[in-house]
Short mmCIF file of N, CA, C and O in Angstrom, two decimals:
data_model
loop_
_atom_site.label_atom_id
_atom_site.label_comp_id
_atom_site.label_asym_id
_atom_site.label_seq_id
_atom_site.Cartn_x
_atom_site.Cartn_y
_atom_site.Cartn_z
N MET T 55 -5.02 -26.18 -4.06
CA MET T 55 -4.15 -25.82 -5.16
C MET T 55 -3.76 -24.36 -5.00
O MET T 55 -4.61 -23.49 -4.88
N THR T 56 -2.49 -24.09 -5.01
CA THR T 56 -2.02 -22.72 -4.82
C THR T 56 -2.26 -21.89 -6.08
O THR T 56 -2.36 -22.44 -7.18
N PRO T 57 -2.36 -20.56 -5.94
CA PRO T 57 -2.52 -19.72 -7.14
C PRO T 57 -1.40 -19.92 -8.16
O PRO T 57 -1.62 -19.88 -9.36
N GLU T 58 -0.18 -20.18 -7.67
CA GLU T 58 0.95 -20.40 -8.58
C GLU T 58 0.74 -21.67 -9.39
O GLU T 58 0.98 -21.71 -10.60
N GLN T 59 0.28 -22.74 -8.72
CA GLN T 59 0.01 -23.99 -9.43
C GLN T 59 -1.08 -23.80 -10.48
O GLN T 59 -0.98 -24.30 -11.58
N LYS T 60 -2.14 -23.07 -10.11
CA LYS T 60 -3.24 -22.86 -11.04
C LYS T 60 -2.79 -22.04 -12.25
O LYS T 60 -3.23 -22.29 -13.36
N SER T 61 -1.89 -21.09 -12.04
CA SER T 61 -1.42 -20.28 -13.17
C SER T 61 -0.53 -21.09 -14.10
O SER T 61 -0.34 -20.72 -15.26
N ASN T 62 0.03 -22.21 -13.62
CA ASN T 62 0.87 -23.07 -14.46
C ASN T 62 0.07 -24.15 -15.18
O ASN T 62 0.64 -25.00 -15.86
N LEU T 63 -1.25 -24.16 -14.99
CA LEU T 63 -2.08 -25.22 -15.55
C LEU T 63 -3.28 -24.61 -16.26
O LEU T 63 -3.98 -23.76 -15.71
N GLU T 64 -3.50 -25.05 -17.51
CA GLU T 64 -4.65 -24.57 -18.28
C GLU T 64 -5.36 -25.77 -18.89
O GLU T 64 -4.73 -26.64 -19.49
N LEU T 65 -6.68 -25.82 -18.72
CA LEU T 65 -7.49 -26.85 -19.34
C LEU T 65 -7.90 -26.34 -20.71
O LEU T 65 -8.70 -25.42 -20.83
N ILE T 66 -7.33 -26.92 -21.76
CA ILE T 66 -7.57 -26.45 -23.13
C ILE T 66 -8.94 -26.89 -23.63
O ILE T 66 -9.68 -26.11 -24.21
N TYR T 67 -9.28 -28.18 -23.42
CA TYR T 67 -10.62 -28.64 -23.80
C TYR T 67 -10.99 -29.88 -23.00
O TYR T 67 -10.15 -30.58 -22.45
N THR T 68 -12.32 -30.11 -22.96
CA THR T 68 -12.89 -31.32 -22.38
C THR T 68 -13.84 -31.90 -23.41
O THR T 68 -14.66 -31.18 -23.97
N LEU T 69 -13.71 -33.20 -23.68
CA LEU T 69 -14.59 -33.90 -24.61
C LEU T 69 -15.33 -35.01 -23.89
O LEU T 69 -14.76 -35.68 -23.01
N PHE T 70 -16.59 -35.22 -24.29
CA PHE T 70 -17.36 -36.38 -23.84
C PHE T 70 -17.46 -37.30 -25.05
O PHE T 70 -17.80 -36.86 -26.15
N CYS T 71 -17.18 -38.58 -24.85
CA CYS T 71 -17.27 -39.51 -25.98
C CYS T 71 -17.51 -40.94 -25.49
O CYS T 71 -17.42 -41.21 -24.29
N ASP T 72 -17.83 -41.80 -26.45
CA ASP T 72 -18.09 -43.20 -26.12
C ASP T 72 -16.82 -43.97 -25.80
O ASP T 72 -16.82 -44.85 -24.93
N ASP T 73 -15.72 -43.65 -26.50
CA ASP T 73 -14.49 -44.41 -26.29
C ASP T 73 -13.30 -43.60 -26.80
O ASP T 73 -13.46 -42.71 -27.64
N VAL T 74 -12.12 -43.93 -26.31
CA VAL T 74 -10.87 -43.31 -26.73
C VAL T 74 -9.86 -44.44 -26.92
O VAL T 74 -9.76 -45.35 -26.10
N ARG T 75 -9.13 -44.35 -28.03
CA ARG T 75 -8.12 -45.37 -28.32
C ARG T 75 -6.79 -44.71 -28.60
O ARG T 75 -6.72 -43.67 -29.26
N LEU T 76 -5.74 -45.34 -28.13
CA LEU T 76 -4.38 -44.90 -28.42
C LEU T 76 -3.93 -45.59 -29.70
O LEU T 76 -3.91 -46.82 -29.78
N GLU T 77 -3.58 -44.80 -30.70
CA GLU T 77 -3.20 -45.33 -32.01
C GLU T 77 -1.68 -45.24 -32.18
O GLU T 77 -0.98 -44.65 -31.36
N ALA T 78 -1.19 -45.78 -33.28
CA ALA T 78 0.23 -45.70 -33.61
C ALA T 78 0.64 -44.23 -33.69
O ALA T 78 -0.14 -43.37 -34.08
N GLY T 79 1.85 -43.96 -33.31
CA GLY T 79 2.35 -42.59 -33.33
C GLY T 79 1.86 -41.76 -32.14
O GLY T 79 1.89 -40.55 -32.17
N ASN T 80 1.36 -42.46 -31.11
CA ASN T 80 0.88 -41.80 -29.89
C ASN T 80 -0.29 -40.85 -30.17
O ASN T 80 -0.45 -39.83 -29.51
N LYS T 81 -1.12 -41.19 -31.17
CA LYS T 81 -2.30 -40.39 -31.50
C LYS T 81 -3.51 -40.96 -30.79
O LYS T 81 -3.62 -42.17 -30.59
N LEU T 82 -4.44 -40.07 -30.43
CA LEU T 82 -5.68 -40.50 -29.81
C LEU T 82 -6.81 -40.47 -30.83
O LEU T 82 -6.92 -39.53 -31.61
N SER T 83 -7.64 -41.50 -30.83
CA SER T 83 -8.84 -41.53 -31.66
C SER T 83 -10.04 -41.48 -30.72
O SER T 83 -10.13 -42.26 -29.77
N PHE T 84 -10.96 -40.54 -31.00
CA PHE T 84 -12.16 -40.37 -30.19
C PHE T 84 -13.35 -40.93 -30.96
O PHE T 84 -13.58 -40.54 -32.09
N MET T 85 -14.10 -41.82 -30.34
CA MET T 85 -15.28 -42.41 -30.98
C MET T 85 -16.53 -41.88 -30.29
O MET T 85 -16.62 -41.84 -29.07
N GLY T 86 -17.50 -41.46 -31.10
CA GLY T 86 -18.78 -41.05 -30.56
C GLY T 86 -18.72 -39.80 -29.70
O GLY T 86 -19.22 -39.79 -28.59
N VAL T 87 -18.14 -38.73 -30.21
CA VAL T 87 -18.04 -37.47 -29.46
C VAL T 87 -19.42 -36.83 -29.40
O VAL T 87 -20.15 -36.78 -30.39
N PHE T 88 -19.81 -36.35 -28.22
CA PHE T 88 -21.12 -35.73 -28.07
C PHE T 88 -21.06 -34.59 -27.05
O PHE T 88 -20.11 -34.47 -26.29
N GLN T 89 -22.11 -33.76 -27.05
CA GLN T 89 -22.20 -32.68 -26.07
C GLN T 89 -23.46 -32.78 -25.23
O GLN T 89 -23.59 -32.12 -24.21
N ASN T 90 -24.42 -33.60 -25.67
CA ASN T 90 -25.61 -33.90 -24.88
C ASN T 90 -26.11 -35.28 -25.30
O ASN T 90 -25.63 -35.85 -26.27
N ILE T 91 -27.05 -35.80 -24.53
CA ILE T 91 -27.54 -37.16 -24.80
C ILE T 91 -29.06 -37.11 -24.87
O ILE T 91 -29.71 -36.63 -23.93
N MET T 92 -29.62 -37.62 -25.98
CA MET T 92 -31.06 -37.75 -26.11
C MET T 92 -31.38 -39.24 -26.18
O MET T 92 -30.77 -39.97 -26.95
N VAL T 93 -32.33 -39.66 -25.35
CA VAL T 93 -32.69 -41.07 -25.27
C VAL T 93 -34.19 -41.22 -25.45
O VAL T 93 -34.95 -40.27 -25.31
N GLN T 94 -34.62 -42.45 -25.74
CA GLN T 94 -36.05 -42.70 -25.92
C GLN T 94 -36.78 -42.81 -24.59
O GLN T 94 -37.96 -42.51 -24.52
N GLN T 95 -36.06 -43.25 -23.55
CA GLN T 95 -36.70 -43.35 -22.24
C GLN T 95 -35.67 -43.24 -21.14
O GLN T 95 -34.49 -43.51 -21.35
N LEU T 96 -36.15 -42.85 -19.98
CA LEU T 96 -35.29 -42.73 -18.80
C LEU T 96 -35.79 -43.68 -17.72
O LEU T 96 -36.98 -43.98 -17.69
N PRO T 97 -34.95 -44.17 -16.86
CA PRO T 97 -33.52 -43.89 -16.80
C PRO T 97 -32.77 -44.46 -18.00
O PRO T 97 -33.22 -45.40 -18.63
N ALA T 98 -31.63 -43.85 -18.30
CA ALA T 98 -30.80 -44.27 -19.43
C ALA T 98 -29.42 -44.68 -18.92
O ALA T 98 -28.89 -44.05 -18.01
N SER T 99 -28.88 -45.73 -19.51
CA SER T 99 -27.55 -46.19 -19.12
C SER T 99 -26.60 -46.15 -20.31
O SER T 99 -26.99 -46.48 -21.43
N LEU T 100 -25.39 -45.76 -20.04
CA LEU T 100 -24.32 -45.81 -21.04
C LEU T 100 -23.38 -46.94 -20.64
O LEU T 100 -22.90 -46.98 -19.51
N ILE T 101 -23.12 -47.83 -21.58
CA ILE T 101 -22.23 -48.95 -21.30
C ILE T 101 -20.82 -48.44 -21.02
O ILE T 101 -20.16 -48.86 -20.09
N LYS T 102 -20.36 -47.49 -21.85
CA LYS T 102 -19.03 -46.92 -21.67
C LYS T 102 -19.11 -45.43 -21.98
O LYS T 102 -19.82 -45.02 -22.89
N PHE T 103 -18.38 -44.66 -21.21
CA PHE T 103 -18.43 -43.20 -21.32
C PHE T 103 -17.06 -42.68 -20.93
O PHE T 103 -16.48 -43.12 -19.93
N ALA T 104 -16.49 -41.78 -21.73
CA ALA T 104 -15.16 -41.24 -21.44
C ALA T 104 -15.22 -39.72 -21.37
O ALA T 104 -15.93 -39.07 -22.14
N VAL T 105 -14.46 -39.17 -20.43
CA VAL T 105 -14.26 -37.72 -20.32
C VAL T 105 -12.78 -37.47 -20.57
O VAL T 105 -11.93 -38.02 -19.86
N VAL T 106 -12.47 -36.68 -21.59
CA VAL T 106 -11.10 -36.40 -21.98
C VAL T 106 -10.76 -34.95 -21.64
O VAL T 106 -11.44 -34.04 -22.10
N ASN T 107 -9.74 -34.76 -20.84
CA ASN T 107 -9.25 -33.42 -20.52
C ASN T 107 -7.87 -33.25 -21.14
O ASN T 107 -6.98 -34.09 -20.95
N HIS T 108 -7.70 -32.16 -21.87
CA HIS T 108 -6.41 -31.85 -22.51
C HIS T 108 -5.83 -30.64 -21.78
O HIS T 108 -6.41 -29.56 -21.80
N TRP T 109 -4.69 -30.85 -21.14
CA TRP T 109 -4.06 -29.85 -20.28
C TRP T 109 -2.81 -29.28 -20.93
O TRP T 109 -2.12 -29.98 -21.66
N GLN T 110 -2.50 -28.04 -20.57
CA GLN T 110 -1.26 -27.39 -20.99
C GLN T 110 -0.68 -26.69 -19.77
O GLN T 110 -1.40 -26.22 -18.91
N GLY T 111 0.64 -26.63 -19.71
CA GLY T 111 1.30 -25.95 -18.58
C GLY T 111 2.52 -26.69 -18.14
O GLY T 111 3.27 -27.23 -18.95
N SER T 112 2.70 -26.76 -16.81
CA SER T 112 3.83 -27.50 -16.26
C SER T 112 3.51 -27.88 -14.83
O SER T 112 2.71 -27.23 -14.15
N GLY T 113 4.11 -28.98 -14.38
CA GLY T 113 3.93 -29.42 -13.01
C GLY T 113 3.33 -30.80 -12.91
O GLY T 113 3.01 -31.45 -13.90
N SER T 114 3.15 -31.24 -11.66
CA SER T 114 2.58 -32.55 -11.36
C SER T 114 1.27 -32.33 -10.61
O SER T 114 1.22 -31.55 -9.66
N TYR T 115 0.23 -33.06 -11.02
CA TYR T 115 -1.11 -32.83 -10.48
C TYR T 115 -1.85 -34.14 -10.27
O TYR T 115 -1.51 -35.16 -10.86
N LEU T 116 -2.88 -34.07 -9.46
CA LEU T 116 -3.79 -35.18 -9.23
C LEU T 116 -5.16 -34.75 -9.75
O LEU T 116 -5.67 -33.69 -9.36
N SER T 117 -5.73 -35.53 -10.67
CA SER T 117 -7.00 -35.15 -11.30
C SER T 117 -8.06 -36.20 -11.01
O SER T 117 -7.77 -37.39 -10.90
N GLU T 118 -9.31 -35.75 -10.90
CA GLU T 118 -10.45 -36.65 -10.82
C GLU T 118 -11.65 -35.98 -11.46
O GLU T 118 -11.71 -34.76 -11.58
N VAL T 119 -12.57 -36.80 -11.92
CA VAL T 119 -13.78 -36.32 -12.59
C VAL T 119 -14.97 -36.92 -11.87
O VAL T 119 -14.95 -38.09 -11.50
N ARG T 120 -16.00 -36.10 -11.69
CA ARG T 120 -17.24 -36.61 -11.10
C ARG T 120 -18.42 -35.99 -11.83
O ARG T 120 -18.32 -34.89 -12.37
N ILE T 121 -19.51 -36.74 -11.86
CA ILE T 121 -20.73 -36.26 -12.49
C ILE T 121 -21.80 -36.18 -11.42
O ILE T 121 -22.09 -37.18 -10.74
N LEU T 122 -22.36 -34.98 -11.27
CA LEU T 122 -23.38 -34.74 -10.26
C LEU T 122 -24.77 -34.69 -10.89
O LEU T 122 -24.92 -34.26 -12.04
N THR T 123 -25.78 -35.08 -10.11
CA THR T 123 -27.17 -34.96 -10.55
C THR T 123 -27.52 -33.48 -10.74
O THR T 123 -26.81 -32.61 -10.20
N PRO T 124 -28.58 -33.19 -11.49
CA PRO T 124 -28.94 -31.79 -11.74
C PRO T 124 -29.13 -30.95 -10.48
O PRO T 124 -28.84 -29.75 -10.49
N ASP T 125 -29.56 -31.56 -9.39
CA ASP T 125 -29.75 -30.81 -8.15
C ASP T 125 -28.47 -30.68 -7.33
O ASP T 125 -28.48 -30.12 -6.23
N ARG T 126 -27.36 -31.19 -7.85
CA ARG T 126 -26.04 -31.14 -7.21
C ARG T 126 -25.96 -31.91 -5.88
O ARG T 126 -25.03 -31.74 -5.12
N GLN T 127 -26.94 -32.75 -5.61
CA GLN T 127 -27.01 -33.43 -4.33
C GLN T 127 -26.29 -34.78 -4.29
O GLN T 127 -25.98 -35.27 -3.23
N GLN T 128 -26.05 -35.36 -5.47
CA GLN T 128 -25.49 -36.71 -5.50
C GLN T 128 -24.57 -36.89 -6.69
O GLN T 128 -24.86 -36.42 -7.79
N ALA T 129 -23.47 -37.57 -6.47
CA ALA T 129 -22.57 -37.94 -7.56
C ALA T 129 -23.05 -39.27 -8.13
O ALA T 129 -23.26 -40.22 -7.38
N ILE T 130 -23.25 -39.31 -9.46
CA ILE T 130 -23.65 -40.60 -10.04
C ILE T 130 -22.44 -41.44 -10.41
O ILE T 130 -22.53 -42.66 -10.42
N VAL T 131 -21.30 -40.80 -10.67
CA VAL T 131 -20.03 -41.50 -10.86
C VAL T 131 -18.89 -40.59 -10.40
O VAL T 131 -18.99 -39.37 -10.48
N VAL T 132 -17.82 -41.23 -9.93
CA VAL T 132 -16.61 -40.51 -9.52
C VAL T 132 -15.43 -41.34 -9.98
O VAL T 132 -15.37 -42.55 -9.73
N SER T 133 -14.49 -40.70 -10.68
CA SER T 133 -13.31 -41.43 -11.14
C SER T 133 -12.32 -41.62 -10.00
O SER T 133 -12.36 -40.92 -8.99
N GLN T 134 -11.43 -42.55 -10.21
CA GLN T 134 -10.30 -42.71 -9.29
C GLN T 134 -9.34 -41.54 -9.53
O GLN T 134 -9.12 -41.15 -10.68
N PRO T 135 -8.76 -40.98 -8.49
CA PRO T 135 -7.76 -39.92 -8.71
C PRO T 135 -6.57 -40.47 -9.49
O PRO T 135 -6.12 -41.59 -9.25
N THR T 136 -6.12 -39.70 -10.48
CA THR T 136 -4.97 -40.11 -11.28
C THR T 136 -3.96 -38.98 -11.35
O THR T 136 -4.32 -37.81 -11.46
N ASN T 137 -2.70 -39.37 -11.29
CA ASN T 137 -1.62 -38.39 -11.40
C ASN T 137 -1.31 -38.12 -12.87
O ASN T 137 -1.38 -39.03 -13.69
N PHE T 138 -0.98 -36.88 -13.16
CA PHE T 138 -0.45 -36.56 -14.48
C PHE T 138 0.60 -35.48 -14.30
O PHE T 138 0.56 -34.69 -13.36
N GLU T 139 1.56 -35.50 -15.20
CA GLU T 139 2.67 -34.56 -15.13
C GLU T 139 2.86 -33.91 -16.50
O GLU T 139 2.71 -34.56 -17.53
N ILE T 140 3.17 -32.62 -16.45
CA ILE T 140 3.39 -31.87 -17.69
C ILE T 140 4.76 -31.22 -17.61
O ILE T 140 5.05 -30.49 -16.66
N ALA T 141 5.61 -31.51 -18.60
CA ALA T 141 6.91 -30.85 -18.67
C ALA T 141 6.69 -29.39 -19.05
O ALA T 141 5.69 -29.05 -19.70
N ALA T 142 7.58 -28.53 -18.67
CA ALA T 142 7.46 -27.09 -18.95
C ALA T 142 7.14 -26.86 -20.42
O ALA T 142 7.82 -27.38 -21.31
N GLY T 143 6.08 -26.12 -20.69
CA GLY T 143 5.68 -25.81 -22.06
C GLY T 143 5.00 -26.96 -22.77
O GLY T 143 4.72 -26.88 -23.96
N GLY T 144 4.71 -28.04 -22.06
CA GLY T 144 4.14 -29.22 -22.70
C GLY T 144 2.64 -29.34 -22.50
O GLY T 144 1.96 -28.39 -22.12
N PHE T 145 2.14 -30.54 -22.75
CA PHE T 145 0.73 -30.81 -22.59
C PHE T 145 0.54 -32.25 -22.13
O PHE T 145 1.46 -33.06 -22.19
N ALA T 146 -0.66 -32.54 -21.64
CA ALA T 146 -1.00 -33.90 -21.21
C ALA T 146 -2.48 -34.12 -21.44
O ALA T 146 -3.28 -33.19 -21.38
N ASP T 147 -2.83 -35.38 -21.72
CA ASP T 147 -4.23 -35.77 -21.83
C ASP T 147 -4.55 -36.68 -20.65
O ASP T 147 -3.79 -37.60 -20.34
N ASN T 148 -5.66 -36.40 -20.00
CA ASN T 148 -6.12 -37.22 -18.89
C ASN T 148 -7.49 -37.75 -19.27
O ASN T 148 -8.40 -36.97 -19.57
N ILE T 149 -7.63 -39.06 -19.31
CA ILE T 149 -8.87 -39.68 -19.76
C ILE T 149 -9.48 -40.47 -18.60
O ILE T 149 -8.81 -41.33 -18.01
N SER T 150 -10.73 -40.18 -18.30
CA SER T 150 -11.48 -40.91 -17.27
C SER T 150 -12.53 -41.75 -17.96
O SER T 150 -13.37 -41.23 -18.70
N PHE T 151 -12.47 -43.07 -17.74
CA PHE T 151 -13.46 -43.98 -18.31
C PHE T 151 -14.46 -44.38 -17.23
O PHE T 151 -14.08 -44.65 -16.09
N PHE T 152 -15.72 -44.43 -17.63
CA PHE T 152 -16.77 -44.88 -16.73
C PHE T 152 -17.55 -45.98 -17.45
O PHE T 152 -17.73 -45.92 -18.67
N VAL T 153 -18.01 -46.99 -16.71
CA VAL T 153 -18.81 -48.06 -17.30
C VAL T 153 -20.15 -48.14 -16.56
O VAL T 153 -20.24 -47.88 -15.37
N ASN T 154 -21.18 -48.50 -17.34
CA ASN T 154 -22.54 -48.65 -16.82
C ASN T 154 -23.00 -47.44 -16.02
O ASN T 154 -23.43 -47.55 -14.88
N VAL T 155 -22.91 -46.27 -16.64
CA VAL T 155 -23.36 -45.03 -16.02
C VAL T 155 -24.86 -44.88 -16.26
O VAL T 155 -25.30 -44.94 -17.41
N THR T 156 -25.63 -44.70 -15.19
CA THR T 156 -27.07 -44.54 -15.32
C THR T 156 -27.48 -43.12 -14.97
O THR T 156 -27.13 -42.61 -13.89
N PHE T 157 -28.20 -42.50 -15.89
CA PHE T 157 -28.78 -41.18 -15.67
C PHE T 157 -30.25 -41.39 -15.32
O PHE T 157 -31.03 -41.80 -16.19
N PRO T 158 -30.64 -41.15 -14.08
CA PRO T 158 -31.99 -41.51 -13.64
C PRO T 158 -33.11 -40.64 -14.22
O PRO T 158 -34.24 -41.11 -14.36
N LYS T 159 -32.82 -39.40 -14.55
CA LYS T 159 -33.87 -38.51 -15.05
C LYS T 159 -33.27 -37.48 -16.00
O LYS T 159 -32.05 -37.32 -16.07
N ALA T 160 -34.14 -36.77 -16.71
CA ALA T 160 -33.69 -35.72 -17.62
C ALA T 160 -33.18 -34.54 -16.80
O ALA T 160 -33.57 -34.34 -15.65
N GLY T 161 -32.28 -33.77 -17.40
CA GLY T 161 -31.77 -32.57 -16.73
C GLY T 161 -30.36 -32.24 -17.14
O GLY T 161 -29.78 -32.88 -18.01
N GLN T 162 -29.85 -31.21 -16.48
CA GLN T 162 -28.48 -30.76 -16.75
C GLN T 162 -27.56 -31.30 -15.65
O GLN T 162 -27.51 -30.77 -14.54
N TYR T 163 -26.84 -32.35 -16.01
CA TYR T 163 -25.87 -32.97 -15.11
C TYR T 163 -24.59 -32.15 -15.15
O TYR T 163 -24.27 -31.54 -16.17
N LEU T 164 -23.87 -32.14 -14.05
CA LEU T 164 -22.65 -31.35 -13.96
C LEU T 164 -21.44 -32.27 -13.97
O LEU T 164 -21.31 -33.14 -13.11
N VAL T 165 -20.58 -32.07 -14.96
CA VAL T 165 -19.33 -32.83 -15.06
C VAL T 165 -18.24 -31.94 -14.48
O VAL T 165 -17.91 -30.90 -15.04
N GLN T 166 -17.73 -32.34 -13.33
CA GLN T 166 -16.74 -31.54 -12.62
C GLN T 166 -15.36 -32.17 -12.77
O GLN T 166 -15.20 -33.38 -12.60
N THR T 167 -14.38 -31.33 -13.05
CA THR T 167 -12.98 -31.75 -13.07
C THR T 167 -12.32 -31.14 -11.86
O THR T 167 -12.36 -29.92 -11.66
N LEU T 168 -11.72 -31.99 -11.03
CA LEU T 168 -11.03 -31.55 -9.84
C LEU T 168 -9.53 -31.74 -10.04
O LEU T 168 -9.10 -32.74 -10.63
N VAL T 169 -8.76 -30.80 -9.55
CA VAL T 169 -7.30 -30.90 -9.58
C VAL T 169 -6.82 -30.71 -8.15
O VAL T 169 -7.18 -29.72 -7.49
N ASN T 170 -6.04 -31.68 -7.68
CA ASN T 170 -5.55 -31.67 -6.30
C ASN T 170 -6.71 -31.46 -5.32
O ASN T 170 -6.63 -30.68 -4.38
N SER T 171 -7.83 -32.16 -5.59
CA SER T 171 -9.04 -32.16 -4.76
C SER T 171 -9.81 -30.84 -4.74
O SER T 171 -10.69 -30.66 -3.92
N ASN T 172 -9.48 -29.91 -5.63
CA ASN T 172 -10.20 -28.64 -5.74
C ASN T 172 -10.90 -28.56 -7.08
O ASN T 172 -10.33 -28.94 -8.11
N LEU T 173 -12.12 -28.00 -7.09
CA LEU T 173 -12.85 -27.85 -8.34
C LEU T 173 -12.08 -26.94 -9.28
O LEU T 173 -11.73 -25.82 -8.93
N PHE T 174 -11.80 -27.44 -10.49
CA PHE T 174 -11.05 -26.67 -11.49
C PHE T 174 -11.98 -26.18 -12.59
O PHE T 174 -11.88 -25.05 -13.04
N GLN T 175 -12.91 -27.05 -13.03
CA GLN T 175 -13.82 -26.69 -14.11
C GLN T 175 -15.10 -27.49 -13.98
O GLN T 175 -15.10 -28.60 -13.45
N GLU T 176 -16.19 -26.91 -14.48
CA GLU T 176 -17.49 -27.57 -14.46
C GLU T 176 -18.15 -27.37 -15.82
O GLU T 176 -18.15 -26.26 -16.35
N GLN T 177 -18.67 -28.47 -16.39
CA GLN T 177 -19.37 -28.40 -17.66
C GLN T 177 -20.73 -29.07 -17.51
O GLN T 177 -20.89 -30.00 -16.71
N VAL T 178 -21.68 -28.62 -18.30
CA VAL T 178 -23.03 -29.18 -18.27
C VAL T 178 -23.14 -30.27 -19.33
O VAL T 178 -22.69 -30.10 -20.47
N LEU T 179 -23.75 -31.38 -18.94
CA LEU T 179 -24.09 -32.47 -19.86
C LEU T 179 -25.60 -32.64 -19.76
O LEU T 179 -26.12 -33.06 -18.73
N THR T 180 -26.31 -32.26 -20.82
CA THR T 180 -27.77 -32.31 -20.81
C THR T 180 -28.26 -33.68 -21.24
O THR T 180 -27.86 -34.18 -22.29
N ILE T 181 -29.13 -34.26 -20.42
CA ILE T 181 -29.75 -35.54 -20.71
C ILE T 181 -31.23 -35.26 -20.93
O ILE T 181 -31.88 -34.64 -20.10
N SER T 182 -31.75 -35.69 -22.09
CA SER T 182 -33.17 -35.45 -22.36
C SER T 182 -33.78 -36.68 -23.03
O SER T 182 -33.09 -37.47 -23.67
N ASP T 183 -35.08 -36.82 -22.84
CA ASP T 183 -35.79 -37.91 -23.51
C ASP T 183 -36.66 -37.30 -24.59
O ASP T 183 -37.09 -36.17 -24.51
N VAL T 184 -36.86 -38.06 -25.65
CA VAL T 184 -37.67 -37.59 -26.77
C VAL T 184 -38.76 -38.60 -27.05
O VAL T 184 -38.57 -39.81 -26.89
N THR T 185 -39.90 -38.11 -27.47
CA THR T 185 -40.98 -39.02 -27.83
C THR T 185 -40.77 -39.46 -29.27
O THR T 185 -40.01 -38.86 -30.02
N ASP T 186 -41.45 -40.51 -29.65
CA ASP T 186 -41.32 -41.02 -31.02
C ASP T 186 -41.69 -39.96 -32.04
O ASP T 186 -41.07 -39.84 -33.09
N SER T 187 -42.71 -39.14 -31.75
CA SER T 187 -43.12 -38.11 -32.71
C SER T 187 -42.04 -37.05 -32.87
O SER T 187 -41.82 -36.54 -33.96
N GLN T 188 -41.34 -36.72 -31.79
CA GLN T 188 -40.25 -35.76 -31.89
C GLN T 188 -39.11 -36.34 -32.69
O GLN T 188 -38.45 -35.65 -33.46
N MET T 189 -38.85 -37.63 -32.51
CA MET T 189 -37.75 -38.27 -33.23
C MET T 189 -38.02 -38.32 -34.72
O MET T 189 -37.12 -38.18 -35.53
N LEU T 190 -39.28 -38.49 -35.12
CA LEU T 190 -39.61 -38.55 -36.53
C LEU T 190 -39.32 -37.22 -37.23
O LEU T 190 -38.92 -37.20 -38.38
N GLY T 191 -39.48 -36.11 -36.51
CA GLY T 191 -39.25 -34.79 -37.10
C GLY T 191 -37.85 -34.28 -36.89
O GLY T 191 -37.50 -33.20 -37.32
N ALA T 192 -37.01 -35.06 -36.25
CA ALA T 192 -35.65 -34.60 -35.93
C ALA T 192 -34.80 -34.54 -37.19
O ALA T 192 -34.92 -35.37 -38.09
N SER T 193 -33.92 -33.56 -37.23
CA SER T 193 -33.00 -33.41 -38.35
C SER T 193 -31.84 -34.37 -38.18
O SER T 193 -31.40 -34.65 -37.06
N GLU T 194 -31.29 -34.85 -39.27
CA GLU T 194 -30.13 -35.71 -39.21
C GLU T 194 -28.86 -34.93 -39.42
O GLU T 194 -27.77 -35.49 -39.49
N ALA T 195 -28.98 -33.60 -39.49
CA ALA T 195 -27.80 -32.75 -39.70
C ALA T 195 -26.94 -32.74 -38.44
O ALA T 195 -27.45 -32.82 -37.33
N VAL T 196 -25.65 -32.66 -38.63
CA VAL T 196 -24.71 -32.57 -37.52
C VAL T 196 -24.38 -31.11 -37.31
O VAL T 196 -23.99 -30.40 -38.25
N ASN T 197 -24.56 -30.65 -36.09
CA ASN T 197 -24.26 -29.25 -35.78
C ASN T 197 -22.91 -29.14 -35.15
O ASN T 197 -22.52 -29.83 -34.33
#
């Protein structure tokens, strides 16, 4: 990706969620938005998992998302490359869906967004297990 292309493209936000739906009026509904995952036991599997990237800028790009193990040695999932185009001054949403994703152990997994086969952004997704006693004392407040 050339410096000029990168200056024409900005990643406004990335969301992790259970599902995304296109509603009337071209609106997106996000179900089950999260920033980390706590499970009762590992390995843990997610039936469906979505990574939503909201872009601003202009141009035509190829995007892909991959999730690496905490040691960065292995990709547990990799999306198919998808094209997206942004009209000058516009925006685009790129959604990568994954099914039956298994996280083998606790740790900080790396969610990488690639544009034109180059790393554009990296976010941490923390996977942790909790014991029953920890769950009993957990707050139900949403932060």
